[in-house]
Short mmCIF file of C-alpha atoms in Angstrom, two decimals:
data_model
loop_
_atom_site.label_atom_id
_atom_site.label_comp_id
_atom_site.label_asym_id
_atom_site.label_seq_id
_atom_site.Cartn_x
_atom_site.Cartn_y
_atom_site.Cartn_z
CA MET A 1 16.67 -62.57 31.84
CA ARG A 2 13.06 -61.46 30.49
CA ILE A 3 11.63 -60.02 33.50
CA ILE A 4 15.27 -57.58 33.62
CA THR A 5 14.49 -56.31 30.02
CA ILE A 6 11.37 -55.52 30.56
CA ILE A 7 12.24 -53.67 33.89
CA GLY A 8 14.97 -51.90 32.16
CA ILE A 9 13.02 -50.86 29.01
CA CYS A 10 10.56 -49.41 31.80
CA PHE A 11 13.17 -47.77 33.50
CA ILE A 12 14.68 -45.99 30.25
CA SER A 13 11.23 -44.85 28.58
CA VAL A 14 10.71 -43.15 32.13
CA ILE A 15 14.06 -41.79 32.32
CA TYR A 16 13.29 -40.05 28.72
CA SER A 17 9.71 -39.09 29.53
CA ALA A 18 10.50 -37.13 32.29
CA ASN A 19 13.53 -35.62 30.35
CA SER A 20 10.89 -34.39 27.30
CA PHE A 21 8.43 -32.97 29.91
CA SER A 22 11.33 -30.82 31.25
CA ASN A 23 12.45 -29.35 28.35
CA ASN A 24 8.98 -27.76 27.04
CA GLN A 25 9.20 -24.89 25.59
CA LYS A 26 6.86 -22.14 26.80
CA SER A 27 4.34 -21.27 23.62
CA ALA A 28 3.80 -17.41 22.71
CA LEU A 29 0.64 -15.90 21.01
CA PHE A 30 1.15 -13.31 18.49
CA LEU A 31 -1.50 -11.21 17.04
CA ASP A 32 -0.61 -10.19 13.60
CA ALA A 33 -2.19 -6.74 13.04
CA LYS A 34 -2.86 -6.83 9.44
CA ASN A 35 -5.10 -9.16 10.04
CA LYS A 36 -7.26 -7.98 12.69
CA VAL A 37 -7.48 -4.70 10.72
CA SER A 38 -8.50 -5.96 7.51
CA GLU A 39 -11.38 -8.05 9.66
CA GLN A 40 -12.60 -5.08 10.52
CA GLN A 41 -15.46 -2.78 8.57
CA LEU A 42 -13.31 0.04 6.91
CA CYS A 43 -14.00 3.06 4.18
CA TRP A 44 -11.21 3.01 1.71
CA PHE A 45 -10.27 6.23 -0.06
CA GLU A 46 -7.06 7.25 -2.25
CA ASP A 47 -5.92 3.97 -0.61
CA GLN A 48 -6.46 5.09 3.38
CA ARG A 49 -8.29 2.88 5.78
CA TYR A 50 -11.38 5.38 7.35
CA SER A 51 -12.95 3.75 10.43
CA GLU A 52 -16.82 4.28 11.05
CA GLY A 53 -17.68 7.85 11.88
CA ALA A 54 -14.99 9.55 9.85
CA ILE A 55 -15.61 12.61 7.48
CA ILE A 56 -13.55 13.74 4.35
CA LEU A 57 -14.17 15.94 1.82
CA MET A 58 -14.60 14.20 -1.90
CA ALA A 59 -14.57 16.03 -4.81
CA ASN A 60 -15.96 19.33 -2.82
CA VAL A 61 -18.38 17.05 -0.85
CA ARG A 62 -18.62 15.99 2.64
CA VAL A 63 -18.82 12.44 2.95
CA ILE A 64 -19.27 10.11 6.39
CA CYS A 65 -18.35 6.83 6.53
CA ALA A 66 -21.35 5.14 7.99
CA ALA A 67 -23.57 1.82 8.02
CA LYS A 68 -25.38 1.61 4.71
CA ASN A 69 -27.99 0.52 6.08
CA PRO A 70 -28.45 1.69 9.57
CA HIS A 71 -31.30 -0.79 10.41
CA HIS A 72 -29.31 -3.85 10.45
CA ASN A 73 -26.70 -4.75 12.77
CA ASN A 74 -23.51 -5.60 11.37
CA SER A 75 -24.41 -3.56 7.72
CA ALA A 76 -21.07 -2.94 5.31
CA LEU A 77 -19.79 1.04 5.79
CA ASN A 78 -19.86 3.02 2.97
CA TRP A 79 -19.23 7.02 2.08
CA LEU A 80 -22.68 8.83 2.50
CA MET A 81 -22.74 12.52 1.68
CA LEU A 82 -23.87 14.65 4.33
CA ASN A 83 -26.25 17.84 3.88
CA GLU A 84 -25.71 21.20 5.02
CA GLN A 85 -27.01 20.06 8.78
CA ASN A 86 -24.16 17.85 9.28
CA GLU A 87 -27.12 15.03 8.62
CA ILE A 88 -26.75 11.86 6.33
CA ILE A 89 -28.54 11.64 3.49
CA TYR A 90 -29.14 7.53 2.84
CA PRO A 91 -29.91 6.88 -0.67
CA THR A 92 -33.51 5.75 -1.15
CA ALA A 93 -34.41 2.28 -2.69
CA PRO A 94 -35.36 2.53 -6.11
CA LYS A 95 -39.24 1.91 -6.85
CA THR A 96 -40.13 -1.62 -7.81
CA ILE A 97 -43.08 -3.21 -9.07
CA ARG A 98 -44.25 -6.54 -7.89
CA VAL A 99 -46.11 -9.17 -9.59
CA ASN A 100 -47.36 -11.86 -7.86
#
């Protein structure tokens, strides 16, 4: 009697496990574009996003969205002024005095 009960339980578990494998849902990957945009580096002006290289007129001054420090990879983007020859004017670092 004990062997029949064990065989019956094994048979029922095999039937339920096979049935659960056949009813698997196919998974789909959904990307949220808003999250992807927020991860990118952008410049903002008047609640609008601008990518690197965008040129706009801000208070009668032409500015470009460019890397704040061009010598570093993944530098933060910042609005930088353009001169008459459309060259970027990088801000000068303040002079500091170092004391050892």
